[in-house]
Coordinates of N, CA, C and O and ligand atoms in Angstrom, one line a residue:
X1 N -45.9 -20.6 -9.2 CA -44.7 -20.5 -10.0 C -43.5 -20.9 -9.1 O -43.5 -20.8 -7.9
X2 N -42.5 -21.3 -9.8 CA -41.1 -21.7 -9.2 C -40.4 -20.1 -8.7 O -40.6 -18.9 -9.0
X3 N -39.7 -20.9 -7.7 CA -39.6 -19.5 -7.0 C -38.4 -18.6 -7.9 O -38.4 -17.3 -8.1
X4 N -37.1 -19.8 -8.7 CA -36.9 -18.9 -9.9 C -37.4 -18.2 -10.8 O -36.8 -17.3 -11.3
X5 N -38.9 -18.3 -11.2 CA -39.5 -17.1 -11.7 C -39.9 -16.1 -11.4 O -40.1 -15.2 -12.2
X6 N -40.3 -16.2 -9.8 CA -40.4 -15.0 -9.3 C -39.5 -14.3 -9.2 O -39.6 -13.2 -9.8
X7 N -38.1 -14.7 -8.5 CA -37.1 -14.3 -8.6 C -36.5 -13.2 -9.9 O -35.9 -12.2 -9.7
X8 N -36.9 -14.0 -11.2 CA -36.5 -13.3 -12.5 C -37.0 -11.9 -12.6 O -36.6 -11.0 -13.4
X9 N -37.6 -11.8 -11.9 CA -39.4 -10.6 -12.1 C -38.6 -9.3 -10.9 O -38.8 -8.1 -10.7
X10 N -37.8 -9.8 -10.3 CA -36.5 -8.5 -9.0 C -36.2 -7.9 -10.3 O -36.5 -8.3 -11.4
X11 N -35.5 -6.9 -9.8 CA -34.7 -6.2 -11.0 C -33.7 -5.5 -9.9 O -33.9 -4.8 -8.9
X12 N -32.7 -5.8 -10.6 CA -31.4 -5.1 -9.4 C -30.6 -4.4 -10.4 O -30.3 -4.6 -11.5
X13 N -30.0 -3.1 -9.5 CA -29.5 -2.1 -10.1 C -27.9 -1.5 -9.2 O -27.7 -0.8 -8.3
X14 N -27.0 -2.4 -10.3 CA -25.9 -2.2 -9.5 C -25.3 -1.0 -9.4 O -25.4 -0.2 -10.3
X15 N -24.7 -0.7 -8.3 CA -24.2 0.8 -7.7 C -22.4 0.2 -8.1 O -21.7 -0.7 -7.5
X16 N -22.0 1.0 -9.0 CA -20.7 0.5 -9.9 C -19.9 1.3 -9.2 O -20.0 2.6 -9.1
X17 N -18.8 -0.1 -8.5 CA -17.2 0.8 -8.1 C -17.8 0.8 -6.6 O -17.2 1.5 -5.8
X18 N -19.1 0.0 -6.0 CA -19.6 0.6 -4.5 C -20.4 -0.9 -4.4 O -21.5 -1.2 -4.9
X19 N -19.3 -2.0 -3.7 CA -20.5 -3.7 -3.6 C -20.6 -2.9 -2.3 O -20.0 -2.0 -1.7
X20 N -21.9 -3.7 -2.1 CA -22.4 -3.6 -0.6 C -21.8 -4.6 0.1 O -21.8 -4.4 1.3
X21 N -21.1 -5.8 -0.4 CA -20.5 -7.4 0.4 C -19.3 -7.2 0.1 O -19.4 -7.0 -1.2
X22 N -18.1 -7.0 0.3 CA -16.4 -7.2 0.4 C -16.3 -8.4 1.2 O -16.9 -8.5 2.3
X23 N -15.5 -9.3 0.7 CA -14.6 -10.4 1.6 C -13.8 -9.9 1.8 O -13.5 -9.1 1.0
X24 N -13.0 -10.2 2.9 CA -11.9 -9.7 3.6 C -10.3 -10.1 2.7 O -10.3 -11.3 2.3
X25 N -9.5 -9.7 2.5 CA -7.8 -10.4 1.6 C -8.1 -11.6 2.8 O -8.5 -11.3 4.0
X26 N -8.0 -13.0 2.3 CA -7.4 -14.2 3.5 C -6.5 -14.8 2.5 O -6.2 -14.3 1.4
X27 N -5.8 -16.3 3.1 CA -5.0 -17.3 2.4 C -6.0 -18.0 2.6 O -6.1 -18.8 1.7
X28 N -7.1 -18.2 3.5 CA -7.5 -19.5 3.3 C -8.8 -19.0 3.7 O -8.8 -18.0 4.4
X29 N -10.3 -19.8 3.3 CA -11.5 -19.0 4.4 C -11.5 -20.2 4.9 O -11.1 -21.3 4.6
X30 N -12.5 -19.6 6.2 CA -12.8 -20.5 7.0 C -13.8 -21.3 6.5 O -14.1 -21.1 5.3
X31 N -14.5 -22.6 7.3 CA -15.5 -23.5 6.8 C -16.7 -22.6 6.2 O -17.0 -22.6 5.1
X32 N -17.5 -21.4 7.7 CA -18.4 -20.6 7.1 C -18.5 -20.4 5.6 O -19.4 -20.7 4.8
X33 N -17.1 -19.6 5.3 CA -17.2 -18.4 4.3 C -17.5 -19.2 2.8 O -18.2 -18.9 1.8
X34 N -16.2 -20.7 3.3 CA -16.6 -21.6 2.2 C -17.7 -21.8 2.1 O -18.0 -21.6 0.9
X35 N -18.8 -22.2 2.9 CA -20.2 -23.0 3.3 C -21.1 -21.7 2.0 O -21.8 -22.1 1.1
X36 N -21.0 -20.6 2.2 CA -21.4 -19.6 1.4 C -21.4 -19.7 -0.2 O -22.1 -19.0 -0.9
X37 N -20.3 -20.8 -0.7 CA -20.2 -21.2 -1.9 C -21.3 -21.9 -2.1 O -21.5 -21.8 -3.4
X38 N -22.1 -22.6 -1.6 CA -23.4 -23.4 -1.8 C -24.6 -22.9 -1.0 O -25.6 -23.5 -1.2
X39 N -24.5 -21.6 0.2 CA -25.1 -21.4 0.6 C -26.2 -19.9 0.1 O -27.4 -19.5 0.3
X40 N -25.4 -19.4 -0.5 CA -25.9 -17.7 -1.2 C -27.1 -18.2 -2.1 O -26.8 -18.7 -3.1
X41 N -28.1 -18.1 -1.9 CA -29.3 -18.4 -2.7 C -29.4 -17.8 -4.1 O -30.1 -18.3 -5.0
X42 N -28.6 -16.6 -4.4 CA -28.1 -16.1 -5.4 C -26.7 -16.5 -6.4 O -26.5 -16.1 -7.5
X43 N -26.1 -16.9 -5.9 CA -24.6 -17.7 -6.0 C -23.7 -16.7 -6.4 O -23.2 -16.5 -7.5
X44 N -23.4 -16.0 -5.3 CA -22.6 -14.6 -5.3 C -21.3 -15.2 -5.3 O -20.4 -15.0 -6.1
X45 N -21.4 -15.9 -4.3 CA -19.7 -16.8 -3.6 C -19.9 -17.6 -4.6 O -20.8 -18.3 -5.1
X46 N -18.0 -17.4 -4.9 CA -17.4 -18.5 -5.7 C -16.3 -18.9 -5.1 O -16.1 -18.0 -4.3
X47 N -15.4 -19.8 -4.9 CA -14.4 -20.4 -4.5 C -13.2 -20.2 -6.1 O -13.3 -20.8 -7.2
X48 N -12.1 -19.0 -5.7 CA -10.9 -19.2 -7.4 C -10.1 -20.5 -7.1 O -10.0 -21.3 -6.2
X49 N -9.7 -20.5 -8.3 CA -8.6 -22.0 -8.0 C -7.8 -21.8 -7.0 O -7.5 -22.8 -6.4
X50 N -7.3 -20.5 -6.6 CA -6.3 -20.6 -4.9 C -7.1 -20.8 -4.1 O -6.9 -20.3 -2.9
X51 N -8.3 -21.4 -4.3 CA -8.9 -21.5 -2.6 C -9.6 -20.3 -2.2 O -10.6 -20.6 -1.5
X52 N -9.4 -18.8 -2.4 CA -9.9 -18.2 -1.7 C -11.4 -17.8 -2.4 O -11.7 -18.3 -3.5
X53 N -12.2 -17.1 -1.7 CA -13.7 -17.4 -2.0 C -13.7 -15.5 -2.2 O -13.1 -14.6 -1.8
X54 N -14.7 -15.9 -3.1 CA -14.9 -14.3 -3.2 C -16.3 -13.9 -3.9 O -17.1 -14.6 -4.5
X55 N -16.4 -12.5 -3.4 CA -18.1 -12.1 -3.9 C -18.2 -11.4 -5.0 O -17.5 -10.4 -5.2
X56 N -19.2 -11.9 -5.9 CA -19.8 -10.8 -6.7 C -21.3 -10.4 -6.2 O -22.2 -11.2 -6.6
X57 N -21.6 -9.5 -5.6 CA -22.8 -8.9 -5.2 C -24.2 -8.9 -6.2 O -25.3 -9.2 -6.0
X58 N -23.7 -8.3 -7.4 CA -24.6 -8.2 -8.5 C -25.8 -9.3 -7.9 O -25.7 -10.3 -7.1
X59 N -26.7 -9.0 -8.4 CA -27.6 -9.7 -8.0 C -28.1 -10.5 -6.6 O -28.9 -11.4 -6.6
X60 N -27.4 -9.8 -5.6 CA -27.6 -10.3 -4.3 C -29.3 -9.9 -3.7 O -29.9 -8.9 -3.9
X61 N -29.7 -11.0 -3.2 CA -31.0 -10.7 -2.7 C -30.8 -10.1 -1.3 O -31.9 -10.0 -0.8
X62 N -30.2 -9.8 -0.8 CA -30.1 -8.8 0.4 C -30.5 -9.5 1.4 O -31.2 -8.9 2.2
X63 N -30.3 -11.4 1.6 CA -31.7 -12.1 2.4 C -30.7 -11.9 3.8 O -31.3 -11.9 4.9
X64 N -29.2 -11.7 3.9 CA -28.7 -11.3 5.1 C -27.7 -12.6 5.4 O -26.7 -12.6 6.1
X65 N -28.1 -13.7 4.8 CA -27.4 -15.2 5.1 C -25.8 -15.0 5.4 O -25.2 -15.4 6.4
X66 N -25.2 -14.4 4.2 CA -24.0 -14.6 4.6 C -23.2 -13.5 5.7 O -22.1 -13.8 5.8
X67 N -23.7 -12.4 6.5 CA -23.7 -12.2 7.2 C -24.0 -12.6 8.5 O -23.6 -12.1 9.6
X68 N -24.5 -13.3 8.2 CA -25.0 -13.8 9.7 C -24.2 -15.3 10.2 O -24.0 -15.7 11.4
X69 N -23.9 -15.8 9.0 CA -23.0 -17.2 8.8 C -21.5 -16.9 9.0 O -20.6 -17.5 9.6
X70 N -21.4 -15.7 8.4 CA -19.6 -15.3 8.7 C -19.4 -14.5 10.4 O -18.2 -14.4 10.9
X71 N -20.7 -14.0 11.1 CA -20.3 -13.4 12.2 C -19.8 -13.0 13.2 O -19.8 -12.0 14.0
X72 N -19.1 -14.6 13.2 CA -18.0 -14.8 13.9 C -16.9 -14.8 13.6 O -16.0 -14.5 14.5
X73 N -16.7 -15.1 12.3 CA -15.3 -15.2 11.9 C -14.7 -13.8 10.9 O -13.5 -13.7 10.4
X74 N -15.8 -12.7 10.7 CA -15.5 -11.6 10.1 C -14.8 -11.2 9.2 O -13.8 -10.5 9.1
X75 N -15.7 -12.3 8.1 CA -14.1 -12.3 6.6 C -15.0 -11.9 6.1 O -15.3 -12.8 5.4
X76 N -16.1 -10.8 6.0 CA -16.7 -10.0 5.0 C -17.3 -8.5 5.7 O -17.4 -8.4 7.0
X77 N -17.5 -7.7 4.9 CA -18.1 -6.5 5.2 C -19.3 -6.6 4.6 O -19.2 -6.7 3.4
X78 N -20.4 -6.4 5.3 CA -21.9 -6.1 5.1 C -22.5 -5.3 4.8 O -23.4 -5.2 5.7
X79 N -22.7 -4.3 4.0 CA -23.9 -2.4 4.6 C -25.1 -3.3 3.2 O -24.9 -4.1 2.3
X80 N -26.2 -2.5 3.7 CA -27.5 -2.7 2.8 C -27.1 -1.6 1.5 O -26.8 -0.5 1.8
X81 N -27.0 -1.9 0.3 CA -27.1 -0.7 -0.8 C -27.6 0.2 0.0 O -28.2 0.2 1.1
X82 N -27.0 1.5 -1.3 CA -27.6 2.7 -1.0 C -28.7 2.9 -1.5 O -29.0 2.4 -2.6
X83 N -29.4 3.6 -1.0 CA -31.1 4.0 -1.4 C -31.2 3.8 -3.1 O -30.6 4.3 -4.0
X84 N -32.0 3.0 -2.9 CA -32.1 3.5 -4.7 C -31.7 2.4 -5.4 O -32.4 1.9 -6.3
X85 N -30.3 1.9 -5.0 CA -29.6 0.6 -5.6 C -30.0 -0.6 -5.1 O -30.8 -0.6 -4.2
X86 N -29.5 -2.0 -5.5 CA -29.7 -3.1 -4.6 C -30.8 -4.1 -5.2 O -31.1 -3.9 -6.4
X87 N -31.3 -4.9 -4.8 CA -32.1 -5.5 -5.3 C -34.2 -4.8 -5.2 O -34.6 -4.4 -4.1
X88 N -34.7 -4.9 -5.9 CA -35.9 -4.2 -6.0 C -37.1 -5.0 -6.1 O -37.5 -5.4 -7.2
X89 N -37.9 -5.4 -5.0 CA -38.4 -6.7 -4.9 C -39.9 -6.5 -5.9 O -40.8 -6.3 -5.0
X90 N -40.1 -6.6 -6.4 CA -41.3 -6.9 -6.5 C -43.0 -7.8 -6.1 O -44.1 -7.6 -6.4
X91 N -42.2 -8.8 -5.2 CA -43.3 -9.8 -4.6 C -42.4 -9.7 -3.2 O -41.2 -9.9 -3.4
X92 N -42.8 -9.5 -2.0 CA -42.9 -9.5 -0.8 C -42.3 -8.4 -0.5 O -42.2 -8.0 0.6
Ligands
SF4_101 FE1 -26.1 -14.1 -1.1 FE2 -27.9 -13.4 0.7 FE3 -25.3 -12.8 1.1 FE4 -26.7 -11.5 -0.8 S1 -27.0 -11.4 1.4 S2 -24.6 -12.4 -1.0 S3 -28.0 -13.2 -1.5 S4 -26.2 -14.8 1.0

């Protein structure tokens, strides 16, 4: 199967009023945070018409990417959901 179908078969259970990913307030992101707009395997990151890039968690697979891609430049905050919440894998 395509790996979107496996994918469909997660079930994620958002923890409302509590993302696990915040971007930082910027005027501009850097290349990284941009690079995250095509990079989030889930397509969390979006770019608003001012340019700045922003997350919706919902559905994040927790794979770590954009943490590890912003690490330098620290325009997001990271924690794993809390117990219970987050994405719920079913296959691996
Ligand atoms: Fe996207 Fe992975 Fe970052 Fe979640 S951890 S927002 S799936 S890049």
């Amino acid at each position: 199967a395509k790996v979107e179908e496996k994918l469909f078969q997660n079930r994620y259970l958002v923890d409302a009023g509590r993302p696990h990913i915040k971007v930082k307030a910027h005027t501009k992101p850097s290349a990284s945070l941009l690079a995250m707009t095509t990079l989030c395997p889930a397509g969390c990151y979006t770019q608003t018409e001012s340019g700045q890039v922003e997350v919706a968690a919902d559905g994040c697979l927790e794979c770590g990417t954009c943490r590890i891609v912003t690490r330098k430049t620290g325009e997001i905050e990271w924690n794993y959901p809390r117990g219970g919440f987050g994405v719920l894998y079913k296959f691996g």
